Coordinates of C-alpha atoms in Angstrom, one line a residue:
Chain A
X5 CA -15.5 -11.0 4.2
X6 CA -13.6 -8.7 1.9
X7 CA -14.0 -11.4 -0.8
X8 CA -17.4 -11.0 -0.8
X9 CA -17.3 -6.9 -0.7
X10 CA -14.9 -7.0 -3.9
X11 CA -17.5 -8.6 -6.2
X12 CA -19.8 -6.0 -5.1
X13 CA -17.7 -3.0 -6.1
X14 CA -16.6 -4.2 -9.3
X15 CA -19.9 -4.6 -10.1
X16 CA -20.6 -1.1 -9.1
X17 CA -18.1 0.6 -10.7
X18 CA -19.2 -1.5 -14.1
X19 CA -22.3 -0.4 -13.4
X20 CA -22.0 3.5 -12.3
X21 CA -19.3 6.0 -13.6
X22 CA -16.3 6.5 -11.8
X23 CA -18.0 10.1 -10.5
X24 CA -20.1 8.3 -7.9
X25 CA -17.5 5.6 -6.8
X26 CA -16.4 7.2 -3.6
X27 CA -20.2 7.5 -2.8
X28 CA -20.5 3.8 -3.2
X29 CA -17.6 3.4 -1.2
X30 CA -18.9 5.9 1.4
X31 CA -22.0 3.9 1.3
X32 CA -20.6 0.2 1.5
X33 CA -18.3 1.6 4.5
X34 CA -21.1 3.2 6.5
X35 CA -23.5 -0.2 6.2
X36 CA -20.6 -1.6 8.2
X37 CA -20.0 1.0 10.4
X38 CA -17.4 2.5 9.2
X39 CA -17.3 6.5 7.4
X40 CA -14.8 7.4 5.7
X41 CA -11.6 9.4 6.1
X42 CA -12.8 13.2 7.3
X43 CA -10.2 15.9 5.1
X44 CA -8.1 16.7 8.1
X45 CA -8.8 20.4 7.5
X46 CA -6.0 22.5 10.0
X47 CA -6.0 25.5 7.9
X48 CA -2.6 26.2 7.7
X49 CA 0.3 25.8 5.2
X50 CA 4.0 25.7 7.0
X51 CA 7.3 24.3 5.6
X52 CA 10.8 24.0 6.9
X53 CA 14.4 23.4 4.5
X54 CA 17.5 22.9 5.2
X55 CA 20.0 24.6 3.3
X56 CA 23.8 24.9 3.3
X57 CA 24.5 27.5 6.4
X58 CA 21.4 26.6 8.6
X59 CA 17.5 26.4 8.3
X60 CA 14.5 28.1 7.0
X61 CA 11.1 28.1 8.5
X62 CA 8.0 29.1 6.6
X63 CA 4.8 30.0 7.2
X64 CA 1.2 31.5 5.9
X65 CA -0.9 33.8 8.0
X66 CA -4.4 32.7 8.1
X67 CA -6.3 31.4 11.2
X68 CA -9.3 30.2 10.3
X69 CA -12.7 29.1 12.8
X70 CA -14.3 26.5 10.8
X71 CA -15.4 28.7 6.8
X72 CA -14.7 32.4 8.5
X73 CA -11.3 33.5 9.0
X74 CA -10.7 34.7 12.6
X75 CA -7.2 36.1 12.0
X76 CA -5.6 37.6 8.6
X77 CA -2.5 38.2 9.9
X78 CA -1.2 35.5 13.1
X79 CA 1.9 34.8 13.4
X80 CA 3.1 30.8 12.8
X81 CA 6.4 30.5 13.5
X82 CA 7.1 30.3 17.5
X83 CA 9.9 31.2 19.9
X84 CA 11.6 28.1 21.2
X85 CA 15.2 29.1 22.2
X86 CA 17.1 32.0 20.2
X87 CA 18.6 29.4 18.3
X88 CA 15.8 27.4 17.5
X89 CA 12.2 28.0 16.5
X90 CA 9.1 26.0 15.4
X91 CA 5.8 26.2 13.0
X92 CA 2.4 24.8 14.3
X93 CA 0.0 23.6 12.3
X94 CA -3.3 22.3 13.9
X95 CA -5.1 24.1 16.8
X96 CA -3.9 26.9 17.6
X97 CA -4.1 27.0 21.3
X98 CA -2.3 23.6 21.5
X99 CA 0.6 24.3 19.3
X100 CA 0.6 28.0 21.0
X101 CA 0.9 26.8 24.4
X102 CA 3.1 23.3 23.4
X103 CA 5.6 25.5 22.3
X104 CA 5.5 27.8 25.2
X105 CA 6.3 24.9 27.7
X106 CA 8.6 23.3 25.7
X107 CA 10.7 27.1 25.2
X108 CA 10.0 27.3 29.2
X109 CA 11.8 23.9 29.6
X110 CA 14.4 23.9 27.6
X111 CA 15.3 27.5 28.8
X112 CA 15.8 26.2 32.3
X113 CA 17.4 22.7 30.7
X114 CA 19.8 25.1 29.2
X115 CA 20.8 26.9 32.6
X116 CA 21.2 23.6 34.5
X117 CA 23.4 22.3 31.8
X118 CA 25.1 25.2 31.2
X119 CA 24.9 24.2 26.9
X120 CA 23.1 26.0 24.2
X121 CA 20.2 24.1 23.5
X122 CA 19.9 21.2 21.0
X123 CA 17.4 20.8 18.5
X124 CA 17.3 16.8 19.2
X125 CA 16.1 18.0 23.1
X126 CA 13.3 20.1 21.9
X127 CA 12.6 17.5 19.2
X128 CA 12.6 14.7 22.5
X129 CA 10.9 17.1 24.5
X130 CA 7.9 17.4 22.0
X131 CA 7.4 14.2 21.0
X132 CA 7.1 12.6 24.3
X133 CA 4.5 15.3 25.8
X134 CA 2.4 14.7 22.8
X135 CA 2.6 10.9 23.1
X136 CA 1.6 11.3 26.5
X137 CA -1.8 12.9 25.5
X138 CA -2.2 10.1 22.3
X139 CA -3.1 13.0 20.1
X140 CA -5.5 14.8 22.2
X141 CA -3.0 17.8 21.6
X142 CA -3.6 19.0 17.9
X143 CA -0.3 20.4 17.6
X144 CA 1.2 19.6 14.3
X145 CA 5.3 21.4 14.3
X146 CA 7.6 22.0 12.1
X147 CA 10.9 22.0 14.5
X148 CA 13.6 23.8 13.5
X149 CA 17.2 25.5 14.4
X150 CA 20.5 25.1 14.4
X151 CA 23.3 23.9 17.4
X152 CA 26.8 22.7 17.7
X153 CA 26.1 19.8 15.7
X154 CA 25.0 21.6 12.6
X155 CA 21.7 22.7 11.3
X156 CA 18.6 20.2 11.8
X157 CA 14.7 20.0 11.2
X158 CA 12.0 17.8 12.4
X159 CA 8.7 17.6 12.0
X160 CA 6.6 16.6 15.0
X161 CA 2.9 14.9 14.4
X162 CA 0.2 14.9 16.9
X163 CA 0.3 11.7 18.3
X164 CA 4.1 11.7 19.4
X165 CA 5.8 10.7 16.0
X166 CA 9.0 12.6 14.6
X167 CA 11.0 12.8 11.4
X168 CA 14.0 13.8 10.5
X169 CA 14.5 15.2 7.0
X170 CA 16.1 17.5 5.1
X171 CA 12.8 19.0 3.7
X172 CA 9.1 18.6 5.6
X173 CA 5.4 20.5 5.1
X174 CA 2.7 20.5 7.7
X175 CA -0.9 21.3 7.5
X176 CA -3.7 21.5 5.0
X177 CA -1.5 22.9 2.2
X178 CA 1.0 20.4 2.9
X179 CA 0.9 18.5 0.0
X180 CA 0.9 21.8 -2.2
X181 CA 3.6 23.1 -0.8
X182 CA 5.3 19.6 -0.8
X183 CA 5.0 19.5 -4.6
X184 CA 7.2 22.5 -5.1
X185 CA 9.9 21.0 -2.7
X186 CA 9.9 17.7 -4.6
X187 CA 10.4 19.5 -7.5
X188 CA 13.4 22.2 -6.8
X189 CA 15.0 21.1 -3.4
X190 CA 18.5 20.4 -3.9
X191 CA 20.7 19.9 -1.0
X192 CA 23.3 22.4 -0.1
X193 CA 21.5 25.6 -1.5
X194 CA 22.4 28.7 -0.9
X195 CA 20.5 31.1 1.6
X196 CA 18.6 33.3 -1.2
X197 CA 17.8 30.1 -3.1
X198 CA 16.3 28.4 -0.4
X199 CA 14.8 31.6 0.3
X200 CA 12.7 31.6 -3.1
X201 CA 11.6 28.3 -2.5
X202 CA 10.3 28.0 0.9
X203 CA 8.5 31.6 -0.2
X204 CA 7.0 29.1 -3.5
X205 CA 6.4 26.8 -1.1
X206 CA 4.3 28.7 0.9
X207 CA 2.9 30.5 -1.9
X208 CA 1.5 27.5 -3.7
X209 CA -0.1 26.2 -0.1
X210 CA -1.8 29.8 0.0
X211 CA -3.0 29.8 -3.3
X212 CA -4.3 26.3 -3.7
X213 CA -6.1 25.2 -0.2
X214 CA -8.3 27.7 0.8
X215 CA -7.5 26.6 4.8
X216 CA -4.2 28.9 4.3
X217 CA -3.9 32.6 3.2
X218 CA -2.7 35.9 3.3
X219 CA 1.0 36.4 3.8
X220 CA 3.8 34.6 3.9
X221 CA 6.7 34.6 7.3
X222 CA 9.7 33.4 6.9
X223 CA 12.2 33.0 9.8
X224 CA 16.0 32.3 8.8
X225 CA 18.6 30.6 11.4
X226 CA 22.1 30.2 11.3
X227 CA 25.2 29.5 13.5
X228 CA 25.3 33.3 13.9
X229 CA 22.4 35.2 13.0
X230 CA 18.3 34.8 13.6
X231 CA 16.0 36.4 10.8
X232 CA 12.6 36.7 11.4
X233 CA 11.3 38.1 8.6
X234 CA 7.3 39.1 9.5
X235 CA 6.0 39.6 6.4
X236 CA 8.5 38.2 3.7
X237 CA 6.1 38.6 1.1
X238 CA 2.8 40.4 1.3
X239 CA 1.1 37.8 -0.7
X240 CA -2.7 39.0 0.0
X241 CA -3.0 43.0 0.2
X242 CA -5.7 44.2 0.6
X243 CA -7.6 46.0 -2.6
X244 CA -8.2 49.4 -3.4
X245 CA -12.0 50.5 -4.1
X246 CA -12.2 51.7 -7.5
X247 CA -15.7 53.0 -6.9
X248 CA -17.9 54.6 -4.3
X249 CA -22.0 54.1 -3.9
X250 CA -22.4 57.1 -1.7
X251 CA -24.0 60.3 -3.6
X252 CA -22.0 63.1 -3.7
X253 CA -23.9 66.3 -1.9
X254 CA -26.0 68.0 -4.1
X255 CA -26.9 64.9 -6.2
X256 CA -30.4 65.9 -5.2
X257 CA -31.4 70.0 -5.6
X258 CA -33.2 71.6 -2.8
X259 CA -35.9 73.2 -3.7
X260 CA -37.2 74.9 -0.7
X261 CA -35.9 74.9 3.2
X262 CA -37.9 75.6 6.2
X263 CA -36.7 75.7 10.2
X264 CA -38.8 75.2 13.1
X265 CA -37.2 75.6 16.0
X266 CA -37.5 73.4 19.0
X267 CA -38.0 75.1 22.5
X268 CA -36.8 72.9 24.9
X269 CA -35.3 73.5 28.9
X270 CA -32.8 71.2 30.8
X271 CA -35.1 69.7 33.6
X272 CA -32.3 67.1 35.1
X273 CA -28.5 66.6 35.0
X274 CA -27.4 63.4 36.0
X275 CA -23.5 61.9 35.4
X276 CA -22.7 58.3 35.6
X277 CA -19.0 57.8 35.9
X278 CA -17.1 54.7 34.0
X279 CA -15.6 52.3 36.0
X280 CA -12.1 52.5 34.9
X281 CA -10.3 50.8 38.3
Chain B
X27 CA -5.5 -13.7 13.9
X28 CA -8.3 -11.7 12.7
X29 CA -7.4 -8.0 13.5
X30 CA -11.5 -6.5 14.4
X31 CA -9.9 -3.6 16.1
X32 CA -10.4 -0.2 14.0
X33 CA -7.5 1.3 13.0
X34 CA -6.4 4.2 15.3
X35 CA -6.2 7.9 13.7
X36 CA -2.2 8.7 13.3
X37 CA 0.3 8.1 11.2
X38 CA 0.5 4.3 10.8
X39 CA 3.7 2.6 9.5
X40 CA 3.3 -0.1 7.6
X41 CA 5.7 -2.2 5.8
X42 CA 7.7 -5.0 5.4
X43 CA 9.9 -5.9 7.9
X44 CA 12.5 -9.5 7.7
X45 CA 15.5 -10.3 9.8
X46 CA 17.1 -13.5 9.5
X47 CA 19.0 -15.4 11.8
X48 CA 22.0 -16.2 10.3
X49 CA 25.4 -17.1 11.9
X50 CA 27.2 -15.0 12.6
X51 CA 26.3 -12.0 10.7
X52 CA 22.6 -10.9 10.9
X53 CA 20.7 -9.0 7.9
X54 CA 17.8 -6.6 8.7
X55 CA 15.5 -5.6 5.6
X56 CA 13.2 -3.1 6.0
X57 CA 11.2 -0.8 3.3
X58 CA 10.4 2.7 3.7
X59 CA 7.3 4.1 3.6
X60 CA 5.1 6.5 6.6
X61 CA 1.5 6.9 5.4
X62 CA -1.1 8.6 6.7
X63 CA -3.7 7.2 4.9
X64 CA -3.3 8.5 1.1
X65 CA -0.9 10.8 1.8
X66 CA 3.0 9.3 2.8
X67 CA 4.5 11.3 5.3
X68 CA 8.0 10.4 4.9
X69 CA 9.1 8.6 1.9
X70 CA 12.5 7.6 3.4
X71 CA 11.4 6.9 7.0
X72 CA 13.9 4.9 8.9
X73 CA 12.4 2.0 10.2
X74 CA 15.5 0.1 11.7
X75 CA 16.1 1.6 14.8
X76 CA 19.2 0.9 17.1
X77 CA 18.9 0.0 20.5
X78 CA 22.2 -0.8 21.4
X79 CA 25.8 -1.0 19.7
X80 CA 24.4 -4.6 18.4
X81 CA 21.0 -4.6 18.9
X82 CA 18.4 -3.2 16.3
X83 CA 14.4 -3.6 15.7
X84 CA 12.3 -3.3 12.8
X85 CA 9.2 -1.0 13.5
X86 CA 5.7 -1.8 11.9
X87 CA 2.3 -0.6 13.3
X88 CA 2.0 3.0 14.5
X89 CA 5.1 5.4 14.0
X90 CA 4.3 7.4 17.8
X91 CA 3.5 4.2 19.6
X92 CA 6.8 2.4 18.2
X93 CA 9.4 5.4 18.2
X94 CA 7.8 6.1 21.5
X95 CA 8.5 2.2 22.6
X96 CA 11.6 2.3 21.4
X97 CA 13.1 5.3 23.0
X98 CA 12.2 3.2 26.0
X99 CA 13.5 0.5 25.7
X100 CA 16.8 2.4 24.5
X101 CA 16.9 3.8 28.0
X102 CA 16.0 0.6 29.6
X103 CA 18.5 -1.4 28.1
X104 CA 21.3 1.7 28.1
X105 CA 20.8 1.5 31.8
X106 CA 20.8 -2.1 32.4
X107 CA 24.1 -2.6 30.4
X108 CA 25.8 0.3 32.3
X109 CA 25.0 -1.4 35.6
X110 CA 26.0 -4.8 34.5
X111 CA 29.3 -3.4 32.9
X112 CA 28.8 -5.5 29.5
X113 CA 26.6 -5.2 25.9
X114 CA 23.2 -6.3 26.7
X115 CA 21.7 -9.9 25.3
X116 CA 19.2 -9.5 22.4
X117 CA 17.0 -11.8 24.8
X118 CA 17.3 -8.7 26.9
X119 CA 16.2 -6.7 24.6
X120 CA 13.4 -8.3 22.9
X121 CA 12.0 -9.2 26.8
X122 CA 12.0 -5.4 27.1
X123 CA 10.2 -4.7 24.2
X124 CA 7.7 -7.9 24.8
X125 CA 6.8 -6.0 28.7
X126 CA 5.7 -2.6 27.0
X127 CA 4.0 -4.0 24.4
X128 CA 2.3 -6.5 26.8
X129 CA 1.4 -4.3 29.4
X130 CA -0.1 -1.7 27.4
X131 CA -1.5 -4.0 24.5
X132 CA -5.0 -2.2 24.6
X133 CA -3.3 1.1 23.8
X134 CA -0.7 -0.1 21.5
X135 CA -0.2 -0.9 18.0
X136 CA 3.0 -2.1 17.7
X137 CA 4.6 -5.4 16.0
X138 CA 8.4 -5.1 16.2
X139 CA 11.0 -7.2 15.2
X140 CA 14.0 -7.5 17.5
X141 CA 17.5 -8.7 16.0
X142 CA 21.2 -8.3 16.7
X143 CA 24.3 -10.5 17.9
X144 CA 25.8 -11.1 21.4
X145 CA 28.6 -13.2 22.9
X146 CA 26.2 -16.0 24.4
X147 CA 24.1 -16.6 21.5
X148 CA 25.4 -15.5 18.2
X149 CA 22.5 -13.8 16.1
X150 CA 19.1 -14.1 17.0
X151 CA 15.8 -12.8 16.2
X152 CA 12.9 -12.1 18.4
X153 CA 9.2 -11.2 17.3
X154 CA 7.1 -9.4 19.1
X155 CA 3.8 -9.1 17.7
X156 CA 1.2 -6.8 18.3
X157 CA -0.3 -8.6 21.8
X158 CA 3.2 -8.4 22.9
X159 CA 4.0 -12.1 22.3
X160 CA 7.7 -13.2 22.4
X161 CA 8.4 -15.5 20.3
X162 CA 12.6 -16.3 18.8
X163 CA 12.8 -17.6 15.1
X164 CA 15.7 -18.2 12.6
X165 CA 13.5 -15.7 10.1
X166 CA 10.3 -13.7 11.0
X167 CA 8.6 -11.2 8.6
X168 CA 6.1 -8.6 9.9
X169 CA 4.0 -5.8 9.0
X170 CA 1.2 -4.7 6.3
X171 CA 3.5 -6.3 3.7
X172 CA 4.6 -9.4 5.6
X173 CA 1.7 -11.2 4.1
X174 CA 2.9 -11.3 1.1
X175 CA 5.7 -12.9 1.4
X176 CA 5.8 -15.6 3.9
X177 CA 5.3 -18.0 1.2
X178 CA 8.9 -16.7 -0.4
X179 CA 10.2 -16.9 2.8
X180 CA 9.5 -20.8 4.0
X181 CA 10.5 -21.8 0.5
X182 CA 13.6 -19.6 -0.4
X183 CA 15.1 -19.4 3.5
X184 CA 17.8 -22.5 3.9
X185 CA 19.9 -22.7 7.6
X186 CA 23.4 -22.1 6.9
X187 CA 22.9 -19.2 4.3
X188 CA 26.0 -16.8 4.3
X189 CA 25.3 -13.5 5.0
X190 CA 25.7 -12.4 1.2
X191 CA 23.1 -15.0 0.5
X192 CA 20.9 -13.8 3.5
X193 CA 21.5 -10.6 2.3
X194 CA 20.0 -11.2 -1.4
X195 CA 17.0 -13.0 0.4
X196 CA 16.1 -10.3 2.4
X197 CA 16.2 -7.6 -0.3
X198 CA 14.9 -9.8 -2.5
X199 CA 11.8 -10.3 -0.2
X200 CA 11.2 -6.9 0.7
X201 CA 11.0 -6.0 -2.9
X202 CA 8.2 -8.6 -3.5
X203 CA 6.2 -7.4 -0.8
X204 CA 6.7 -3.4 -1.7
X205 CA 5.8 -4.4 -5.6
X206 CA 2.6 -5.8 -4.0
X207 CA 1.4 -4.1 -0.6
X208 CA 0.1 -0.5 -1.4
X209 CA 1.0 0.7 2.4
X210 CA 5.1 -0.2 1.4
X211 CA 7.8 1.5 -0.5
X212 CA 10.2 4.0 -1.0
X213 CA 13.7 2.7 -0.4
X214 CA 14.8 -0.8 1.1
X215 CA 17.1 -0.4 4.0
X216 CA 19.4 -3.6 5.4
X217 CA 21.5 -3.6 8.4
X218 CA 23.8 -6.9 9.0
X219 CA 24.9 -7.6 12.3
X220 CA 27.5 -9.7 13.8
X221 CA 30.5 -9.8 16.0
X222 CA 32.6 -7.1 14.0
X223 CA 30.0 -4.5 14.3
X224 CA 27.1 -2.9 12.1
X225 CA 26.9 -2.5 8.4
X226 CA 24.1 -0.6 6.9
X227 CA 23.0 -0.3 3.5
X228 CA 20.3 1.5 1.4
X229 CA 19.0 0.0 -2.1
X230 CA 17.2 3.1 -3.6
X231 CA 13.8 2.6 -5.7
X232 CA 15.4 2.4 -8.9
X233 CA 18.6 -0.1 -7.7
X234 CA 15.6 -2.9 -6.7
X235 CA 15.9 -6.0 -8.8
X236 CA 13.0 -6.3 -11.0
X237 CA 9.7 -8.7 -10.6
X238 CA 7.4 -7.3 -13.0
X239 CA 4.5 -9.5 -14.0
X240 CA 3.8 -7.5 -17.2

């Protein structure tokens, strides 16, 4: 079968330029019943790093409904336990409320164990509700924080998958912000430097995929302190009108004025009061 | 077996997996690569996991539905050695893997290799294919990868090998296949297994012996 297809397209792509070969592609797959790949468009751009004393979390601040963008200014980066927090990528209800349950849980996992909570738990916790729903839940996470055991990040796909890794990006401008980790992430930076980069990171995500925009949140953990910085970087502010279309008064002269009053008596007085229980 | 089944959205993991049974020492080979379609996810991704002190499996297929299995059987197995006060038997093992990935074949896509050494039966390999067959063999290959090298395999793979040899095979092997399948790559990771305990290696991308064809 696929014998048979690969004389086709080689003499397709002898035949046409290299501009219409994913339309012949697109149309050789659909005559089989197959489309092609949809751009899995979740409109966000998040990153985590870890560097030498703990980890960073970043994260844009666009929320977008399909082309219009409903929020300019939600916030990415969720509460999980005050030592560890996490980034959703995907729809936002589902990472929204994910999280929630999973902080919820691992609050009262925490008070039966009588332990500060470990990143690994949340990271279990996760992966096995969104397993259970096969990847109805669109909640795409960057997990992050650290515990006894040191600093740790995962990142948590929809269908119930998990990796651990020193550096991971989520969402739409994934791969952009993944390019500037490739290039600069060395392990064992120092807080400011790792800083820069998850800010670049973010930054490169904003500017390059139109799913993620406006500013930049960053959110720093370590064995002692939580920073959650709400805007790092004001990426995106807003422009100041240089100009004005509305007429100053007395564009137009007046050339003459005349008043006619209008005699008119109050007949009936009714008030209707607002609800306000 | 002609796969007609559609590929399921997700990350998939695909790659070339080899363990071969080798007295008393047992090498695992697998090569790293996550993608998700065009895009790999992870480009260092684990793919031997352990599932007891001496027991590991090569993952191929989807990365949910095998970590998922997996953490499973861990459990399973965990709980089953605790109650019968000794390490578990790989047979043990593998049958746990081969009733998940039988039961729930329809939702699965899984193909895992299960390898590692116990007191009854030396080393062993187990393959449990997607359909959740069980099947032992002195060397099994698996994943998107596998196909290109089963020829390498029957011809190069001799009983008896030492585990330096076996070694060599393997890496050698999963190099082939990662030059050729565009679904493998990254790093090569081999575990060898035997009655002194586990020894893990990584060759990195540019440590791979060399097959260019040009």
């Amino acid at each position: 079968m696929n014998e048979h297809k690969g004389h086709k397209y080689i003499f397709q792509i002898v035949s046409g330029s290299i501009l219409s070969w994913n339309a012949v592609l697109e149309g050789e797959a659909n005559k089989v019943g197959y489309s092609l790949p949809a751009a899995r468009k979740t409109g966000t751009t998040i990153c985590g790093v870890v560097f030498k004393d703990g980890v960073i979390l970043g994260a844009d601040t666009r929320a977008t409904e399909g082309m219009i963008v409903a929020d300019k200014n939600c916030s990415k980066i969720h509460y999980i336990s005050p030592n560890i927090y996490c980034c959703g990528a995907g729809t936002a209800a589902d990472t929204e409320m994910t999280t929630q349950i999973i902080s919820s849980n691992l609050e009262l996992h925490a008070l039966s164990t009588g332990r500060v909570p470990r990143v690994a738990t949340a990271n279990r916790m996760l992966k096995q509700m969104l397993f259970r729903y096969q990847g109805y839940i669109g909640a795409a996470l960057v997990l992050g924080g650290v515990d006894c055991n040191g600093p740790h990040l995962y990142s948590i796909y929809p269908h119930g998958s998990t990796d651990k890794l020193p550096y991971v990006t989520m969402g739409s401008g994934s791969l952009a912000a993944m390019a500037v980790f490739e290039d600069r992430y060395k392990p064992d930076m120092e807080e400011e430097d790792a800083k820069r980069l998850v800010r670049d990171a973010i930054a490169a995500g904003i500017f390059n995929d139109l799913g993620s925009g406006s500013n930049i949140d960053l959110c720093v953990i370590t064995k002692g302190k939580l920073d959650y910085i709400r805007p790092h970087d004001e990426a995106n502010k807003k422009g100041v009108r240089t100009g004005d279309y509305k007429y100053k008064r007395g564009t137009t002269s007046v050339l003459t004025k005349s008043v006619t009053a209008l005699n008119l008596e109050v007949v009936e007085e009714t008030v209707l009061t607002m609800d306000t229980s | 077996m002609e796969q007609t089944r559609v590929p399921p959205p997700g990350k998939r993991l695909k790659r070339v997996v080899s363990p071969v049974s080798l007295y008393p020492s047992k090498p695992l080979c697998l090569s790293d690569r996550l993608s998700l379609r065009a895009y790999i996810a992870n480009r260092v991704t684990d793919k031997l996991t352990p599932i007891h002190d001496r027991i590991f499996c090569c993952r191929s297929g989807s990365a949910a539905d095998t970590q998922a299995i997996a953490d499973v059987v861990t459990y399973q197995l965990g709980f089953h050695s605790i109650e019968l006060d000794e390490p578990p038997l790989v047979e043990t093992a593998a049958n746990l893997f081969r009733a998940s990935c039988y039961r729930y074949r329809e939702e699965l896509t899984a193909g895992i290799l299960v390898a590692g050494w116990d007191r009854r039966k030396g080393g062993q390999v187990y393959c449990v294919p997607i359909g959740g067959m069980l099947v032992r063999q002195p060397v099994s290959v698996g994943g998107s990868g596998s196909s290109y090298i089963y020829g390498f395999m029957d011809s190069n793979y001799k009983p008896n090998m030492t585990k330096d040899q076996c070694l060599e095979l393997t890496a050698a092997a999963v190099s082939l296949a990662m030059e050729r399948d565009g679904s493998s790559g990254g790093v090569v990771r081999l575990a060898s297994i035997s009655k002194d305990g586990v020894e893990r290696r990584v060759i990195l991308g540019n440590q791979l012996p060399k097959y260019s064809t040009h």
